[in-house]
Amino acid sequence: MRVHVVSDVHGAAEALSRTGDGADALVCLGDLVLFLDYADHSRGIFPDLFGVANADRMVELRTARRFDEARVLDQELWAGIDRRTAIESAVRKQYAELFAAFPTPTYATYGNVDIPALWPEYAGPGTTVLDGATAEIGGRVFGFVGGGLRTPMRTPYEISEEEYAAKVAALGPVDVLCSHIPPAIPELCYDTAARRFERGSQALLEAIHTVRPKFALFGHVHQPLVPRTRIGRTECVNVGHFNHTRRPWVLEW
């Protein structure tokens, strides 16, 4: 059995269409949408609306953790624009391309920048969407937990620690624990390019200790200080920033 795993697709539809090559199934751990590319400020919804110079400034402020100033800039740029309509229109265009690129079968969960309410409109019969639920793939139980925890970034799908923990608990015993964000291990959560810690989940870490899955797979941190580590019998793996690598992580058994 060969499963390809991707995360943080961020608009890379053409590369996504090739992820099924040689695989029995694809697992996608979210962040399909590209709002603002921190490596190339000309790509994404934000520069399309407001230009590269404003994207440069926004990345500068967020990277420096000057979130109050970033929010002021955000408010100035959006003044007089229907934010919800503009973003939803742009996201729908990306989702149409991205979901069409998914191979069959695909098992997917949401990232923190995704909009879950729109997924049912685009997920075809070959794509199974899971969040706080499990699926059997090749005789192994995969558990999926989507979204992220609340941060000053205020991305679309951030939830409370209690709500997130409830989804983790709902999985029960799994062989492979799949989430968008990492467990709360500092070296897995630190992004060396953004120079900050992203939020990891304590509930995921506790599940690794108690359930002891063979693998814990996640993304979210694009340039992690440590891409993988082991906790007991569990191999914890950041499956990579697919928008950058264009390569799926491979799980075989």
PDB file of C-alpha atoms in Angstrom:
ATOM      1  CA  MET A   1       0.000   0.000   0.000  1.00  0.00           C
ATOM      2  CA  ARG A   2       1.328   3.428  -0.936  1.00  0.00           C
ATOM      3  CA  VAL A   3      -0.251   6.668   0.338  1.00  0.00           C
ATOM      4  CA  HIS A   4       0.947  10.121  -0.676  1.00  0.00           C
ATOM      5  CA  VAL A   5       0.503  12.905   1.897  1.00  0.00           C
ATOM      6  CA  VAL A   6       0.515  16.674   1.286  1.00  0.00           C
ATOM      7  CA  SER A   7      -0.164  19.774   3.317  1.00  0.00           C
ATOM      8  CA  ASP A   8      -0.091  23.527   2.721  1.00  0.00           C
ATOM      9  CA  VAL A   9      -0.940  23.331  -0.957  1.00  0.00           C
ATOM     10  CA  HIS A  10      -1.608  27.080  -1.131  1.00  0.00           C
ATOM     11  CA  GLY A  11      -2.828  27.243  -4.699  1.00  0.00           C
ATOM     12  CA  ALA A  12      -0.440  24.728  -6.331  1.00  0.00           C
ATOM     13  CA  ALA A  13      -3.174  23.066  -8.412  1.00  0.00           C
ATOM     14  CA  GLU A  14      -0.988  21.857 -11.274  1.00  0.00           C
ATOM     15  CA  ALA A  15       1.420  20.066  -8.936  1.00  0.00           C
ATOM     16  CA  LEU A  16      -1.496  18.724  -6.907  1.00  0.00           C
ATOM     17  CA  SER A  17      -2.897  17.033 -10.022  1.00  0.00           C
ATOM     18  CA  ARG A  18       0.218  14.811 -10.148  1.00  0.00           C
ATOM     19  CA  THR A  19       0.168  13.693  -6.512  1.00  0.00           C
ATOM     20  CA  GLY A  20      -1.821  10.562  -7.291  1.00  0.00           C
ATOM     21  CA  ASP A  21       0.861   9.190  -9.626  1.00  0.00           C
ATOM     22  CA  GLY A  22       1.997   5.828  -8.272  1.00  0.00           C
ATOM     23  CA  ALA A  23      -0.188   6.069  -5.157  1.00  0.00           C
ATOM     24  CA  ASP A  24      -3.171   4.074  -3.936  1.00  0.00           C
ATOM     25  CA  ALA A  25      -4.579   7.146  -2.166  1.00  0.00           C
ATOM     26  CA  LEU A  26      -3.838  10.797  -1.380  1.00  0.00           C
ATOM     27  CA  VAL A  27      -4.131  12.371   2.072  1.00  0.00           C
ATOM     28  CA  CYS A  28      -4.334  16.173   2.150  1.00  0.00           C
ATOM     29  CA  LEU A  29      -3.900  18.017   5.445  1.00  0.00           C
ATOM     30  CA  GLY A  30      -5.313  21.335   4.392  1.00  0.00           C
ATOM     31  CA  ASP A  31      -4.474  24.942   3.573  1.00  0.00           C
ATOM     32  CA  LEU A  32      -5.570  24.753  -0.034  1.00  0.00           C
ATOM     33  CA  VAL A  33      -6.108  28.509  -0.295  1.00  0.00           C
ATOM     34  CA  LEU A  34      -3.322  30.941  -1.158  1.00  0.00           C
ATOM     35  CA  PHE A  35      -4.076  34.281   0.461  1.00  0.00           C
ATOM     36  CA  LEU A  36      -0.539  35.652   0.670  1.00  0.00           C
ATOM     37  CA  ASP A  37       2.675  33.866  -0.282  1.00  0.00           C
ATOM     38  CA  TYR A  38       5.391  34.854   2.198  1.00  0.00           C
ATOM     39  CA  ALA A  39       8.104  33.690  -0.223  1.00  0.00           C
ATOM     40  CA  ASP A  40       6.683  35.376  -3.341  1.00  0.00           C
ATOM     41  CA  HIS A  41       4.606  38.416  -2.423  1.00  0.00           C
ATOM     42  CA  SER A  42       3.161  38.671  -5.929  1.00  0.00           C
ATOM     43  CA  ARG A  43       1.082  35.502  -5.480  1.00  0.00           C
ATOM     44  CA  GLY A  44      -2.264  35.164  -3.750  1.00  0.00           C
ATOM     45  CA  ILE A  45      -5.564  36.862  -3.082  1.00  0.00           C
ATOM     46  CA  PHE A  46      -4.026  39.740  -1.122  1.00  0.00           C
ATOM     47  CA  PRO A  47      -1.624  41.042  -3.815  1.00  0.00           C
ATOM     48  CA  ASP A  48      -4.247  40.483  -6.493  1.00  0.00           C
ATOM     49  CA  LEU A  49      -6.483  42.896  -4.611  1.00  0.00           C
ATOM     50  CA  PHE A  50      -3.987  45.379  -3.160  1.00  0.00           C
ATOM     51  CA  GLY A  51      -0.730  45.078  -5.078  1.00  0.00           C
ATOM     52  CA  VAL A  52       2.728  43.755  -4.293  1.00  0.00           C
ATOM     53  CA  ALA A  53       3.887  46.839  -2.360  1.00  0.00           C
ATOM     54  CA  ASN A  54       1.103  46.411   0.181  1.00  0.00           C
ATOM     55  CA  ALA A  55       1.822  42.689   0.332  1.00  0.00           C
ATOM     56  CA  ASP A  56       5.488  43.511   1.082  1.00  0.00           C
ATOM     57  CA  ARG A  57       4.411  45.790   3.903  1.00  0.00           C
ATOM     58  CA  MET A  58       1.951  43.281   5.369  1.00  0.00           C
ATOM     59  CA  VAL A  59       4.543  40.489   5.407  1.00  0.00           C
ATOM     60  CA  GLU A  60       7.074  42.851   7.013  1.00  0.00           C
ATOM     61  CA  LEU A  61       4.656  43.772   9.816  1.00  0.00           C
ATOM     62  CA  ARG A  62       3.489  40.223  10.479  1.00  0.00           C
ATOM     63  CA  THR A  63       7.009  38.805  10.442  1.00  0.00           C
ATOM     64  CA  ALA A  64       8.031  41.445  12.993  1.00  0.00           C
ATOM     65  CA  ARG A  65       4.962  40.470  15.070  1.00  0.00           C
ATOM     66  CA  ARG A  66       3.645  44.022  14.796  1.00  0.00           C
ATOM     67  CA  PHE A  67       0.108  42.695  14.601  1.00  0.00           C
ATOM     68  CA  ASP A  68      -1.635  45.907  15.705  1.00  0.00           C
ATOM     69  CA  GLU A  69      -0.004  47.830  12.849  1.00  0.00           C
ATOM     70  CA  ALA A  70      -0.834  45.004  10.457  1.00  0.00           C
ATOM     71  CA  ARG A  71      -4.490  45.220  11.479  1.00  0.00           C
ATOM     72  CA  VAL A  72      -4.501  48.988  10.909  1.00  0.00           C
ATOM     73  CA  LEU A  73      -3.068  48.492   7.421  1.00  0.00           C
ATOM     74  CA  ASP A  74      -5.616  45.757   6.793  1.00  0.00           C
ATOM     75  CA  GLN A  75      -8.493  48.042   7.808  1.00  0.00           C
ATOM     76  CA  GLU A  76      -7.217  50.849   5.585  1.00  0.00           C
ATOM     77  CA  LEU A  77      -6.922  48.601   2.551  1.00  0.00           C
ATOM     78  CA  TRP A  78     -10.345  47.024   2.978  1.00  0.00           C
ATOM     79  CA  ALA A  79     -12.166  50.319   3.568  1.00  0.00           C
ATOM     80  CA  GLY A  80     -15.027  50.567   1.087  1.00  0.00           C
ATOM     81  CA  ILE A  81     -14.668  46.958  -0.099  1.00  0.00           C
ATOM     82  CA  ASP A  82     -17.040  44.144   0.761  1.00  0.00           C
ATOM     83  CA  ARG A  83     -14.414  41.873   2.321  1.00  0.00           C
ATOM     84  CA  ARG A  84     -16.567  38.771   2.555  1.00  0.00           C
ATOM     85  CA  THR A  85     -17.735  38.912  -1.056  1.00  0.00           C
ATOM     86  CA  ALA A  86     -14.282  39.660  -2.451  1.00  0.00           C
ATOM     87  CA  ILE A  87     -12.555  36.887  -0.508  1.00  0.00           C
ATOM     88  CA  GLU A  88     -15.260  34.307  -1.143  1.00  0.00           C
ATOM     89  CA  SER A  89     -15.176  34.985  -4.879  1.00  0.00           C
ATOM     90  CA  ALA A  90     -11.391  34.537  -4.969  1.00  0.00           C
ATOM     91  CA  VAL A  91     -11.487  31.430  -2.781  1.00  0.00           C
ATOM     92  CA  ARG A  92     -14.179  29.842  -4.927  1.00  0.00           C
ATOM     93  CA  LYS A  93     -12.003  30.295  -8.005  1.00  0.00           C
ATOM     94  CA  GLN A  94      -9.078  28.578  -6.263  1.00  0.00           C
ATOM     95  CA  TYR A  95     -11.237  25.776  -4.848  1.00  0.00           C
ATOM     96  CA  ALA A  96     -12.681  24.992  -8.278  1.00  0.00           C
ATOM     97  CA  GLU A  97      -9.151  24.401  -9.617  1.00  0.00           C
ATOM     98  CA  LEU A  98      -7.802  22.624  -6.545  1.00  0.00           C
ATOM     99  CA  PHE A  99     -10.617  20.167  -5.930  1.00  0.00           C
ATOM    100  CA  ALA A 100     -10.639  19.306  -9.634  1.00  0.00           C
ATOM    101  CA  ALA A 101      -6.944  18.405  -9.267  1.00  0.00           C
ATOM    102  CA  PHE A 102      -7.480  15.882  -6.458  1.00  0.00           C
ATOM    103  CA  PRO A 103      -6.892  12.267  -7.536  1.00  0.00           C
ATOM    104  CA  THR A 104      -9.295   9.477  -6.562  1.00  0.00           C
ATOM    105  CA  PRO A 105      -9.367   8.544  -3.775  1.00  0.00           C
ATOM    106  CA  THR A 106      -8.420  11.585  -1.690  1.00  0.00           C
ATOM    107  CA  TYR A 107      -8.926  11.943   2.068  1.00  0.00           C
ATOM    108  CA  ALA A 108      -8.760  15.578   3.122  1.00  0.00           C
ATOM    109  CA  THR A 109      -9.121  17.820   6.144  1.00  0.00           C
ATOM    110  CA  TYR A 110      -9.141  21.590   6.552  1.00  0.00           C
ATOM    111  CA  GLY A 111      -6.237  23.915   7.225  1.00  0.00           C
ATOM    112  CA  ASN A 112      -6.491  27.100   9.242  1.00  0.00           C
ATOM    113  CA  VAL A 113      -6.788  29.276   6.107  1.00  0.00           C
ATOM    114  CA  ASP A 114      -9.523  27.143   4.545  1.00  0.00           C
ATOM    115  CA  ILE A 115     -13.260  27.881   4.588  1.00  0.00           C
ATOM    116  CA  PRO A 116     -14.997  24.608   5.539  1.00  0.00           C
ATOM    117  CA  ALA A 117     -18.484  25.825   4.597  1.00  0.00           C
ATOM    118  CA  LEU A 118     -17.484  25.928   0.922  1.00  0.00           C
ATOM    119  CA  TRP A 119     -15.926  22.469   0.673  1.00  0.00           C
ATOM    120  CA  PRO A 120     -19.166  20.490   0.098  1.00  0.00           C
ATOM    121  CA  GLU A 121     -19.735  22.459  -3.104  1.00  0.00           C
ATOM    122  CA  TYR A 122     -16.410  21.393  -4.603  1.00  0.00           C
ATOM    123  CA  ALA A 123     -15.528  17.993  -3.139  1.00  0.00           C
ATOM    124  CA  GLY A 124     -16.361  15.362  -5.738  1.00  0.00           C
ATOM    125  CA  PRO A 125     -17.317  11.721  -5.095  1.00  0.00           C
ATOM    126  CA  GLY A 126     -13.647  10.719  -5.043  1.00  0.00           C
ATOM    127  CA  THR A 127     -12.815  13.077  -2.162  1.00  0.00           C
ATOM    128  CA  THR A 128     -13.698  12.238   1.444  1.00  0.00           C
ATOM    129  CA  VAL A 129     -13.605  15.206   3.816  1.00  0.00           C
ATOM    130  CA  LEU A 130     -12.961  14.374   7.478  1.00  0.00           C
ATOM    131  CA  ASP A 131     -12.629  16.483  10.622  1.00  0.00           C
ATOM    132  CA  GLY A 132     -12.760  14.778  14.001  1.00  0.00           C
ATOM    133  CA  ALA A 133     -13.411  11.511  12.162  1.00  0.00           C
ATOM    134  CA  THR A 134     -11.585   8.412  10.941  1.00  0.00           C
ATOM    135  CA  ALA A 135     -11.207   6.459   7.723  1.00  0.00           C
ATOM    136  CA  GLU A 136      -9.740   3.042   7.037  1.00  0.00           C
ATOM    137  CA  ILE A 137      -7.117   3.128   4.305  1.00  0.00           C
ATOM    138  CA  GLY A 138      -5.429  -0.123   3.355  1.00  0.00           C
ATOM    139  CA  GLY A 139      -6.340  -1.754   6.659  1.00  0.00           C
ATOM    140  CA  ARG A 140      -4.997   1.106   8.795  1.00  0.00           C
ATOM    141  CA  VAL A 141      -7.134   3.600  10.709  1.00  0.00           C
ATOM    142  CA  PHE A 142      -6.381   7.230   9.875  1.00  0.00           C
ATOM    143  CA  GLY A 143      -7.766   9.934  12.172  1.00  0.00           C
ATOM    144  CA  PHE A 144      -8.223  13.493  10.892  1.00  0.00           C
ATOM    145  CA  VAL A 145      -8.322  16.778  12.832  1.00  0.00           C
ATOM    146  CA  GLY A 146      -8.659  19.947  10.765  1.00  0.00           C
ATOM    147  CA  GLY A 147      -8.134  23.632  11.378  1.00  0.00           C
ATOM    148  CA  GLY A 148      -5.907  25.506  13.786  1.00  0.00           C
ATOM    149  CA  LEU A 149      -5.964  27.139  17.200  1.00  0.00           C
ATOM    150  CA  ARG A 150      -6.659  30.828  17.724  1.00  0.00           C
ATOM    151  CA  THR A 151      -3.820  33.226  16.993  1.00  0.00           C
ATOM    152  CA  PRO A 152      -3.314  36.974  16.447  1.00  0.00           C
ATOM    153  CA  MET A 153      -3.348  36.204  12.699  1.00  0.00           C
ATOM    154  CA  ARG A 154      -7.109  35.493  12.903  1.00  0.00           C
ATOM    155  CA  THR A 155      -7.170  33.107   9.956  1.00  0.00           C
ATOM    156  CA  PRO A 156     -10.557  31.722   8.829  1.00  0.00           C
ATOM    157  CA  TYR A 157     -10.632  28.337  10.568  1.00  0.00           C
ATOM    158  CA  GLU A 158      -9.212  28.849  14.058  1.00  0.00           C
ATOM    159  CA  ILE A 159     -11.061  27.333  17.008  1.00  0.00           C
ATOM    160  CA  SER A 160     -10.732  27.145  20.791  1.00  0.00           C
ATOM    161  CA  GLU A 161      -8.469  24.628  22.520  1.00  0.00           C
ATOM    162  CA  GLU A 162     -11.544  22.957  24.010  1.00  0.00           C
ATOM    163  CA  GLU A 163     -13.241  22.490  20.634  1.00  0.00           C
ATOM    164  CA  TYR A 164     -10.025  21.211  19.104  1.00  0.00           C
ATOM    165  CA  ALA A 165      -9.429  18.770  21.960  1.00  0.00           C
ATOM    166  CA  ALA A 166     -12.965  17.408  21.561  1.00  0.00           C
ATOM    167  CA  LYS A 167     -12.242  16.558  17.927  1.00  0.00           C
ATOM    168  CA  VAL A 168      -9.024  14.783  18.888  1.00  0.00           C
ATOM    169  CA  ALA A 169     -10.830  12.805  21.607  1.00  0.00           C
ATOM    170  CA  ALA A 170     -13.569  11.783  19.163  1.00  0.00           C
ATOM    171  CA  LEU A 171     -11.068   9.836  17.052  1.00  0.00           C
ATOM    172  CA  GLY A 172     -10.318   7.086  19.558  1.00  0.00           C
ATOM    173  CA  PRO A 173      -7.536   4.603  18.687  1.00  0.00           C
ATOM    174  CA  VAL A 174      -5.834   5.307  15.345  1.00  0.00           C
ATOM    175  CA  ASP A 175      -2.798   4.013  13.505  1.00  0.00           C
ATOM    176  CA  VAL A 176      -2.071   7.338  11.800  1.00  0.00           C
ATOM    177  CA  LEU A 177      -2.982  10.668  13.417  1.00  0.00           C
ATOM    178  CA  CYS A 178      -3.448  13.336  10.719  1.00  0.00           C
ATOM    179  CA  SER A 179      -3.777  17.021  11.549  1.00  0.00           C
ATOM    180  CA  HIS A 180      -3.039  20.353   9.951  1.00  0.00           C
ATOM    181  CA  ILE A 181      -1.145  21.785  12.921  1.00  0.00           C
ATOM    182  CA  PRO A 182       1.633  19.968  14.799  1.00  0.00           C
ATOM    183  CA  PRO A 183       1.573  18.631  18.344  1.00  0.00           C
ATOM    184  CA  ALA A 184       2.811  21.139  20.928  1.00  0.00           C
ATOM    185  CA  ILE A 185       6.506  20.330  20.679  1.00  0.00           C
ATOM    186  CA  PRO A 186       8.568  23.552  20.409  1.00  0.00           C
ATOM    187  CA  GLU A 187      11.072  22.329  17.811  1.00  0.00           C
ATOM    188  CA  LEU A 188       8.225  21.159  15.555  1.00  0.00           C
ATOM    189  CA  CYS A 189       6.379  24.476  15.921  1.00  0.00           C
ATOM    190  CA  TYR A 190       9.204  26.943  15.251  1.00  0.00           C
ATOM    191  CA  ASP A 191       9.343  28.380  11.720  1.00  0.00           C
ATOM    192  CA  THR A 192      12.916  29.359  10.875  1.00  0.00           C
ATOM    193  CA  ALA A 193      11.929  31.713   8.026  1.00  0.00           C
ATOM    194  CA  ALA A 194       9.068  33.482   9.810  1.00  0.00           C
ATOM    195  CA  ARG A 195      11.186  33.461  13.008  1.00  0.00           C
ATOM    196  CA  ARG A 196       8.285  32.598  15.264  1.00  0.00           C
ATOM    197  CA  PHE A 197       6.558  29.733  17.002  1.00  0.00           C
ATOM    198  CA  GLU A 198       3.328  28.598  15.378  1.00  0.00           C
ATOM    199  CA  ARG A 199       0.645  27.179  17.643  1.00  0.00           C
ATOM    200  CA  GLY A 200       0.786  23.466  18.233  1.00  0.00           C
ATOM    201  CA  SER A 201      -1.837  21.379  19.992  1.00  0.00           C
ATOM    202  CA  GLN A 202      -1.437  20.002  23.498  1.00  0.00           C
ATOM    203  CA  ALA A 203      -4.392  17.697  22.811  1.00  0.00           C
ATOM    204  CA  LEU A 204      -2.523  16.142  19.881  1.00  0.00           C
ATOM    205  CA  LEU A 205       0.544  15.649  22.054  1.00  0.00           C
ATOM    206  CA  GLU A 206      -1.519  13.974  24.765  1.00  0.00           C
ATOM    207  CA  ALA A 207      -3.145  11.698  22.162  1.00  0.00           C
ATOM    208  CA  ILE A 208       0.294  10.652  20.943  1.00  0.00           C
ATOM    209  CA  HIS A 209       1.234   9.667  24.500  1.00  0.00           C
ATOM    210  CA  THR A 210      -2.012   7.811  25.219  1.00  0.00           C
ATOM    211  CA  VAL A 211      -3.119   6.366  21.862  1.00  0.00           C
ATOM    212  CA  ARG A 212       0.436   5.777  20.593  1.00  0.00           C
ATOM    213  CA  PRO A 213      -0.249   5.868  16.844  1.00  0.00           C
ATOM    214  CA  LYS A 214       2.474   4.648  14.534  1.00  0.00           C
ATOM    215  CA  PHE A 215       2.597   8.032  12.800  1.00  0.00           C
ATOM    216  CA  ALA A 216       1.499  11.591  13.560  1.00  0.00           C
ATOM    217  CA  LEU A 217       1.430  13.583  10.310  1.00  0.00           C
ATOM    218  CA  PHE A 218       0.926  17.352  10.022  1.00  0.00           C
ATOM    219  CA  GLY A 219       1.981  20.496   8.156  1.00  0.00           C
ATOM    220  CA  HIS A 220       1.301  24.192   8.914  1.00  0.00           C
ATOM    221  CA  VAL A 221       4.897  25.101   9.810  1.00  0.00           C
ATOM    222  CA  HIS A 222       6.437  25.803   6.427  1.00  0.00           C
ATOM    223  CA  GLN A 223      10.134  25.848   7.404  1.00  0.00           C
ATOM    224  CA  PRO A 224      10.294  23.884  10.660  1.00  0.00           C
ATOM    225  CA  LEU A 225      13.350  23.887  12.878  1.00  0.00           C
ATOM    226  CA  VAL A 226      12.953  20.106  13.099  1.00  0.00           C
ATOM    227  CA  PRO A 227      10.867  18.350  10.420  1.00  0.00           C
ATOM    228  CA  ARG A 228      10.386  15.129  12.372  1.00  0.00           C
ATOM    229  CA  THR A 229      10.907  13.573  15.784  1.00  0.00           C
ATOM    230  CA  ARG A 230       9.911  10.449  17.686  1.00  0.00           C
ATOM    231  CA  ILE A 231       7.752  10.218  20.802  1.00  0.00           C
ATOM    232  CA  GLY A 232       7.834   6.656  22.069  1.00  0.00           C
ATOM    233  CA  ARG A 233       6.649   4.478  19.173  1.00  0.00           C
ATOM    234  CA  THR A 234       5.161   7.431  17.256  1.00  0.00           C
ATOM    235  CA  GLU A 235       7.039   9.006  14.369  1.00  0.00           C
ATOM    236  CA  CYS A 236       5.984  12.683  14.194  1.00  0.00           C
ATOM    237  CA  VAL A 237       6.473  14.037  10.665  1.00  0.00           C
ATOM    238  CA  ASN A 238       5.942  17.437   9.083  1.00  0.00           C
ATOM    239  CA  VAL A 239       4.927  16.284   5.607  1.00  0.00           C
ATOM    240  CA  GLY A 240       6.150  19.531   4.092  1.00  0.00           C
ATOM    241  CA  HIS A 241       5.102  22.802   2.528  1.00  0.00           C
ATOM    242  CA  PHE A 242       3.742  21.365  -0.714  1.00  0.00           C
ATOM    243  CA  ASN A 243       3.449  24.784  -2.353  1.00  0.00           C
ATOM    244  CA  HIS A 244       7.239  25.006  -2.080  1.00  0.00           C
ATOM    245  CA  THR A 245       8.391  21.393  -2.465  1.00  0.00           C
ATOM    246  CA  ARG A 246       5.830  20.205  -5.047  1.00  0.00           C
ATOM    247  CA  ARG A 247       6.484  16.681  -3.716  1.00  0.00           C
ATOM    248  CA  PRO A 248       4.196  14.507  -1.580  1.00  0.00           C
ATOM    249  CA  TRP A 249       5.485  12.672   1.461  1.00  0.00           C
ATOM    250  CA  VAL A 250       5.244   8.898   0.945  1.00  0.00           C
ATOM    251  CA  LEU A 251       3.871   6.356   3.428  1.00  0.00           C
ATOM    252  CA  GLU A 252       4.197   2.704   2.431  1.00  0.00           C
ATOM    253  CA  TRP A 253       3.326  -0.558   4.113  1.00  0.00           C
TER     254      TRP A 253
END
